[in-house]
mmCIF file of C-alpha atoms in Angstrom:
data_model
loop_
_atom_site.group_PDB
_atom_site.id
_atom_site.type_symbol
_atom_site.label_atom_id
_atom_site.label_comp_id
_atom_site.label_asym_id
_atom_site.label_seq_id
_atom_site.Cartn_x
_atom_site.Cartn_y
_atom_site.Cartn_z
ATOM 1 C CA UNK A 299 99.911 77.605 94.604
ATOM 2 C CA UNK A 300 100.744 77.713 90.499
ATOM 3 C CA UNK A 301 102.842 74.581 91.100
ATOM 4 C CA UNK A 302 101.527 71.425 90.934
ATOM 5 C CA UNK A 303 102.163 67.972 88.792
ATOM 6 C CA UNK A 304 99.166 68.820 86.948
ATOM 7 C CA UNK A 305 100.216 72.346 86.269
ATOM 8 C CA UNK A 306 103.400 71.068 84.938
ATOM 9 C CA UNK A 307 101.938 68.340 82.605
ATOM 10 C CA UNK A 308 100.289 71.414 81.076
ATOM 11 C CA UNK A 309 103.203 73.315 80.691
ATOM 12 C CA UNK A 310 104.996 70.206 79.158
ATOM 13 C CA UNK A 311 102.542 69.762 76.907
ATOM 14 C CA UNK A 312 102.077 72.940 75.863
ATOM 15 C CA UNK A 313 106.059 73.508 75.254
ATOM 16 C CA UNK A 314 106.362 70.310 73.539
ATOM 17 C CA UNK A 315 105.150 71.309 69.545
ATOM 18 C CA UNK A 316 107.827 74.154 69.694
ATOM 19 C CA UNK A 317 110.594 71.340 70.983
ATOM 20 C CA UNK A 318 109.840 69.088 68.097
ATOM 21 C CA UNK A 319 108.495 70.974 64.795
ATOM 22 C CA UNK A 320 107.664 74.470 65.483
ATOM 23 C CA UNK A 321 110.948 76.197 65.437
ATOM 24 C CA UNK A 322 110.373 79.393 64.048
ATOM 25 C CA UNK A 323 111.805 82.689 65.715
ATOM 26 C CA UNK A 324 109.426 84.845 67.090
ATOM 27 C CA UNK A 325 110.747 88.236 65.577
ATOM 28 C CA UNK A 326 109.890 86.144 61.719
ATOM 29 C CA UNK A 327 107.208 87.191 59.732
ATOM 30 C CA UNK A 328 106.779 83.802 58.218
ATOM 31 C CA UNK A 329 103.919 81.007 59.266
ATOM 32 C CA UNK A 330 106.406 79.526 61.738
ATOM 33 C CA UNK A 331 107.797 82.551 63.302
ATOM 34 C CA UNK A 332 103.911 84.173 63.629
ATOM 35 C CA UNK A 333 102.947 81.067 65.455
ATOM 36 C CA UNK A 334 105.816 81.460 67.850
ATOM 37 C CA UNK A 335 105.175 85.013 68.553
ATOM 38 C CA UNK A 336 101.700 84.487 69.325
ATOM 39 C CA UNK A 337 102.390 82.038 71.925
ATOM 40 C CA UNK A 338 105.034 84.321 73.695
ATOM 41 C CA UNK A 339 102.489 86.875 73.680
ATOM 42 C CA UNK A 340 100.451 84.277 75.158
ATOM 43 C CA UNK A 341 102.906 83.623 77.597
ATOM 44 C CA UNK A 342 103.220 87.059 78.322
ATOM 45 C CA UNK A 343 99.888 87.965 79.514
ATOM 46 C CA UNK A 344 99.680 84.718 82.006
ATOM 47 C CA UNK A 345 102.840 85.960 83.272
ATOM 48 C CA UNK A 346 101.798 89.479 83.343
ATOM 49 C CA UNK A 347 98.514 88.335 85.457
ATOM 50 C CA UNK A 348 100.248 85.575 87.921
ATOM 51 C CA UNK A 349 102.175 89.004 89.281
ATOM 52 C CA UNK A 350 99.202 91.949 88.582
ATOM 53 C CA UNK A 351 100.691 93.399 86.089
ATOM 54 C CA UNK A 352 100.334 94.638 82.365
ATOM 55 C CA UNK A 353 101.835 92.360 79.497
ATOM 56 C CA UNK A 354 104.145 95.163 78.207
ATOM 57 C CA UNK A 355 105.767 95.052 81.469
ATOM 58 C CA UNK A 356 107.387 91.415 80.992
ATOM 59 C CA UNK A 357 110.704 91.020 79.568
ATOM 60 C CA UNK A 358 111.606 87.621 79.212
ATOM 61 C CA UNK A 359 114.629 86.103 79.842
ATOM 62 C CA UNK A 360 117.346 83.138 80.294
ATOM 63 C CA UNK A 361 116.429 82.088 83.688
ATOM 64 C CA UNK A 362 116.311 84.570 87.176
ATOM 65 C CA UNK A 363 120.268 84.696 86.703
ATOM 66 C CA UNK A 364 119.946 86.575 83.688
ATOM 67 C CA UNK A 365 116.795 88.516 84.974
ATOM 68 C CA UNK A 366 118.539 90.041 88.305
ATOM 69 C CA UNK A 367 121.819 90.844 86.764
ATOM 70 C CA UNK A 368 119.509 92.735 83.794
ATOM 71 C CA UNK A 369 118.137 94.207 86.535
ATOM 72 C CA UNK A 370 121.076 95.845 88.853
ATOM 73 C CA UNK A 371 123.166 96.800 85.924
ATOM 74 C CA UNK A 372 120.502 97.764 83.651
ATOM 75 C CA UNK A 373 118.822 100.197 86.055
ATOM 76 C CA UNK A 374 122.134 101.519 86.987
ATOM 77 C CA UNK A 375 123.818 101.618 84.245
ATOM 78 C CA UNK A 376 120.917 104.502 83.532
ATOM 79 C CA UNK A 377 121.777 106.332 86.404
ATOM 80 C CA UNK A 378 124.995 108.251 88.020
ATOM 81 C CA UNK A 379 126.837 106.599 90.058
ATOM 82 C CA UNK A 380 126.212 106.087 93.864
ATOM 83 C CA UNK A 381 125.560 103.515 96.278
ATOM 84 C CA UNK A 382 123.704 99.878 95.206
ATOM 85 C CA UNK A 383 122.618 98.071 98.758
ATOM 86 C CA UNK A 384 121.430 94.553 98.590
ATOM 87 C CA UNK A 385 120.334 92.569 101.317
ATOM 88 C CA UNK A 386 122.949 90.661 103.239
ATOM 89 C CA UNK A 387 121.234 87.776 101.893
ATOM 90 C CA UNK A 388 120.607 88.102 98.373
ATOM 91 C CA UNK A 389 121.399 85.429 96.011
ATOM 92 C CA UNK A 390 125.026 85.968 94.141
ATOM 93 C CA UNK A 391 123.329 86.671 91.063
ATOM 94 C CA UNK A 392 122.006 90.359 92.574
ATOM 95 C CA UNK A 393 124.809 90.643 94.977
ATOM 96 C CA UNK A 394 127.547 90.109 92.429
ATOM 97 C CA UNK A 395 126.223 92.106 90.019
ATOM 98 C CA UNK A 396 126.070 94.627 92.240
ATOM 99 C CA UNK A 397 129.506 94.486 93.195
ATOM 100 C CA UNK A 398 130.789 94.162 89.765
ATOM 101 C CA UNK A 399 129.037 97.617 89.224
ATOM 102 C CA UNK A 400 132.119 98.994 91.380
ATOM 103 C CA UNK A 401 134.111 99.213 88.258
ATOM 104 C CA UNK A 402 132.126 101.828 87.101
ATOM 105 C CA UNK A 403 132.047 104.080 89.888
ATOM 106 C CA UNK A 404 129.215 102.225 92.397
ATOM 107 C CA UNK A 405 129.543 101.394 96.119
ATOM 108 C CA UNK A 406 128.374 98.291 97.001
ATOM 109 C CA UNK A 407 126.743 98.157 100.044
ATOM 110 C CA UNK A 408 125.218 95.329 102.091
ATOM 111 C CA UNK A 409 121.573 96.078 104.183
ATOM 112 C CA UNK A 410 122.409 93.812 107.518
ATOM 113 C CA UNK A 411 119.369 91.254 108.360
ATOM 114 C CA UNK A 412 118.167 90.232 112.496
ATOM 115 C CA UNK A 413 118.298 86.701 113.786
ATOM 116 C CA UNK A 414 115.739 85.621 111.728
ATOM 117 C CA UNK A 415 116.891 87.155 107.978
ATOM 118 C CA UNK A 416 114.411 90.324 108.436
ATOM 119 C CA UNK A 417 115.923 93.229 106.742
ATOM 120 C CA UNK A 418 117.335 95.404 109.799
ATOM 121 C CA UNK A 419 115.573 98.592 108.792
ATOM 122 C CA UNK A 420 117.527 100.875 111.064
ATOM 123 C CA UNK A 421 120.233 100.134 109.174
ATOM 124 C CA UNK A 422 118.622 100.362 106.058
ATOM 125 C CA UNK A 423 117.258 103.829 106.700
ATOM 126 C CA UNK A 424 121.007 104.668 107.954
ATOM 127 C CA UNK A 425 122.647 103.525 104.891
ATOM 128 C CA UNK A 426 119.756 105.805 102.601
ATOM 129 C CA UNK A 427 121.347 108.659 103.818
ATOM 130 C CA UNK A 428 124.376 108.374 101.434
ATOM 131 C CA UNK A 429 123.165 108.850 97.391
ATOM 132 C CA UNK A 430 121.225 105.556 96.601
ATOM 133 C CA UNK A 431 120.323 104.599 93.133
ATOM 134 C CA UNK A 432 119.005 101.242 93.575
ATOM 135 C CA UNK A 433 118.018 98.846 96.652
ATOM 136 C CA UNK A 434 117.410 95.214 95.715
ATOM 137 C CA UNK A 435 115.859 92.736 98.497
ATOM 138 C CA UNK A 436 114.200 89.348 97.763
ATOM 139 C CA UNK A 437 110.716 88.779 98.716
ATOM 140 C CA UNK A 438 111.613 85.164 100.038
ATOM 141 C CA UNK A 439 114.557 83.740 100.809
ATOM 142 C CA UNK A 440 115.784 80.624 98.771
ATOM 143 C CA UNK A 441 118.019 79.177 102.079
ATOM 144 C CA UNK A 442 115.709 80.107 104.793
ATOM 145 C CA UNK A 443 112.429 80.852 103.575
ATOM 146 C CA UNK A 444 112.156 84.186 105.573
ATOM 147 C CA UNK A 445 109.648 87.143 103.669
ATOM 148 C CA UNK A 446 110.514 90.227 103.771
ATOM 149 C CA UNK A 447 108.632 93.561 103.916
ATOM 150 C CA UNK A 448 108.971 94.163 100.552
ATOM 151 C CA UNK A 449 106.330 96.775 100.371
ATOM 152 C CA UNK A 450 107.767 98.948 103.267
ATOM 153 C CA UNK A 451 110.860 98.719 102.156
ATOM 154 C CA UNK A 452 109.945 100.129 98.843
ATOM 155 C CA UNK A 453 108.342 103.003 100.141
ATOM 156 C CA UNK A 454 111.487 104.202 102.729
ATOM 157 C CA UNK A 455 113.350 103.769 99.475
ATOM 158 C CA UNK A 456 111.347 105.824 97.579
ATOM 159 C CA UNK A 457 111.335 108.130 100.024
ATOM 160 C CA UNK A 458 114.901 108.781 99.105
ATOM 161 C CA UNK A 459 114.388 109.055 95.149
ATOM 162 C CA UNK A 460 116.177 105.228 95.014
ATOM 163 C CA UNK A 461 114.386 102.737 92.802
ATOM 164 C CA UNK A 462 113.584 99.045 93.920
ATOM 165 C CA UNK A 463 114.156 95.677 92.766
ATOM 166 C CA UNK A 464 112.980 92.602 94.719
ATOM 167 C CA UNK A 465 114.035 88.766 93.099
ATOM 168 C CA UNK A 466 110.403 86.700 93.429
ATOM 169 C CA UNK A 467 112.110 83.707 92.136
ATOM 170 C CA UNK A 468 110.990 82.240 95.844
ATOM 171 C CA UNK A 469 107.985 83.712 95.949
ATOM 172 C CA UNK A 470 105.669 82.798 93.473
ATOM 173 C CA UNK A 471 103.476 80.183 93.602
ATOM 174 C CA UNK A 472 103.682 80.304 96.917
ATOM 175 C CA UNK A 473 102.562 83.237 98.384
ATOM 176 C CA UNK A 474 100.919 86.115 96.951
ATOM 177 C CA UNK A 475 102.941 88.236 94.563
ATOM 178 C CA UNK A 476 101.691 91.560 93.124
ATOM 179 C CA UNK A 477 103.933 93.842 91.203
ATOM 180 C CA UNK A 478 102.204 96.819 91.925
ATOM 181 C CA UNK A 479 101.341 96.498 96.149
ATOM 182 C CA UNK A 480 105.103 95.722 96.224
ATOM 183 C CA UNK A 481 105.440 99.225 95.070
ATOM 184 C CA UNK A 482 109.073 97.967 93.394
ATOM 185 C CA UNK A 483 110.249 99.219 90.017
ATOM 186 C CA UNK A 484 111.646 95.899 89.150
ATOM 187 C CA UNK A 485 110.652 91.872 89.864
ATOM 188 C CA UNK A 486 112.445 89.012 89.079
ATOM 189 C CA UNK A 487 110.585 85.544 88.746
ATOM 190 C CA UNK A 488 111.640 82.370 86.896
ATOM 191 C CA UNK A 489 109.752 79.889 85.143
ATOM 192 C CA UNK A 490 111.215 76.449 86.618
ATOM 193 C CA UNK A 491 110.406 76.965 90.441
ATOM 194 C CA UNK A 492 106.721 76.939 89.443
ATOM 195 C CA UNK A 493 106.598 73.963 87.005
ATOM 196 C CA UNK A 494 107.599 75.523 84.056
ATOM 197 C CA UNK A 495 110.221 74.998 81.359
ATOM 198 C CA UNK A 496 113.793 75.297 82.503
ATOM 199 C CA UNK A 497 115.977 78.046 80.859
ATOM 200 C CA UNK A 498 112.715 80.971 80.924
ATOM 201 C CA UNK A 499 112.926 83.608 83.446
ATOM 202 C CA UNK A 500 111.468 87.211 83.454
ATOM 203 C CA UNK A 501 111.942 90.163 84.400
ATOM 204 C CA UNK A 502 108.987 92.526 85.324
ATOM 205 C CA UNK A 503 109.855 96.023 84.835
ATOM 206 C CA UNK A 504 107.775 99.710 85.519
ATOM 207 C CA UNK A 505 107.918 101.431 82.411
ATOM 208 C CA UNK A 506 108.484 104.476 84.031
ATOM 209 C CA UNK A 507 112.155 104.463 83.997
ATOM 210 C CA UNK A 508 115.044 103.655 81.752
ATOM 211 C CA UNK A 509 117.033 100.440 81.964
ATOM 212 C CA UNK A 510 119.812 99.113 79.586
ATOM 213 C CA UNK A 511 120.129 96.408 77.723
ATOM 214 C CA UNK A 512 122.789 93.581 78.741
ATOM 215 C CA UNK A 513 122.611 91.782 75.051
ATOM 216 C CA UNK A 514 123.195 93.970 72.044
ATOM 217 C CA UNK A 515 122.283 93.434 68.623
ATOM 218 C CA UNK A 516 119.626 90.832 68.427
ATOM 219 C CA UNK A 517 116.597 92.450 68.070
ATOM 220 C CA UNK A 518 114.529 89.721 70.796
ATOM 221 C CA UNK A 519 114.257 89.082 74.458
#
């Protein structure tokens, strides 16, 4: 696992000189700001390999909050409207996200889950049926613990031209977690479940398709 009290005296001690007197913002062009941007393009790259991926995939964010709501309404907001499904068990921050979407002409739909929290893929293959422009499903549960199929799932979703977002937050540093074999569009991981500083989430993102903004104006993740 990436988690362990060694692994998060590192991260503490790495953190620490921009806590105390290296405050410059990243997007600067002066000594201070240079220094910061080089060590969130640092950041970047051990993020990008912990999940297989390429640095210019990670946006960074807030926290997985931030990262799953950029997700559902920044995919969708790209897209007509149709039908958003989300696990019956998704945390609030996909499933309400999802639901506030309704406002702007989405259905939000909810994929039913077995005995044991598996994704009831009957149902999910029923529900594709109807215009689908995003599924979202976590890879591991954060009440039960239960993994999902992430990887099939993705691929009877692509199946009908919907694209995929599965919240990691759970996942890793526990089990293995690869962008690509997942075969999603979009992954969700936060910094604090492995060890890392509170308040730094991100979200991975193909760069195949076109997602909006939630923050405008700023200029910086």
């Amino acid at each position: 696992p990436l988690y362990s009290s060694a692994a998060s005296d590192v991260y503490k001690r790495q953190m620490l000189p921009f806590m105390t007197n290296q405050h410059g913002n990243a997007t600067s062009r002066h000594s201070f700001g240079r220094t910061a941007r080089a060590a969130v393009e640092h950041a970047r790259e051990q993020v990008a390999a912990s999940v297989g991926a390429y640095a210019n995939q990670i946006v960074f964010t807030s926290g997985g909050t931030e990262a799953n709501n950029f997700a559902v309404q920044g995919i969708c907001k790209s897209l007509e409207p149709a039908q958003i499904l989300t696990s019956a068990i998704e945390h609030p921050c996909v499933s309400r996200p999802a639901i506030a979407m309704q406002a702007q002409g989405w259905k939000a739909r909810s994929i039913r889950v077995d005995n044991s929290c598996n994704i009831d893929t009957a149902h999910l293959q029923n529900l594709l049926k109807s215009p689908t422009g995003l599924v979202s499903v976590m890879l591991a549960n954060n009440e039960t613990g239960a993994i999902q199929d992430v990887a099939a799932i993705s691929k009877l979703a692509r199946e009908h031209k919907a694209f995929v977002h599965t919240d990691a937050v759970q996942a890793l540093g526990k089990i293995p977690v690869d962008f690509f074999a997942l075969g999603v569009h979009a992954m969700t991981v936060s910094s604090h479940k492995i060890g890392g500083p509170i308040g730094a989430g991100a979200l991975v993102i193909d760069k195949r398709i076109d997602i909006q903004p939630l923050l405008h104006g700023g200029g910086q993740e």
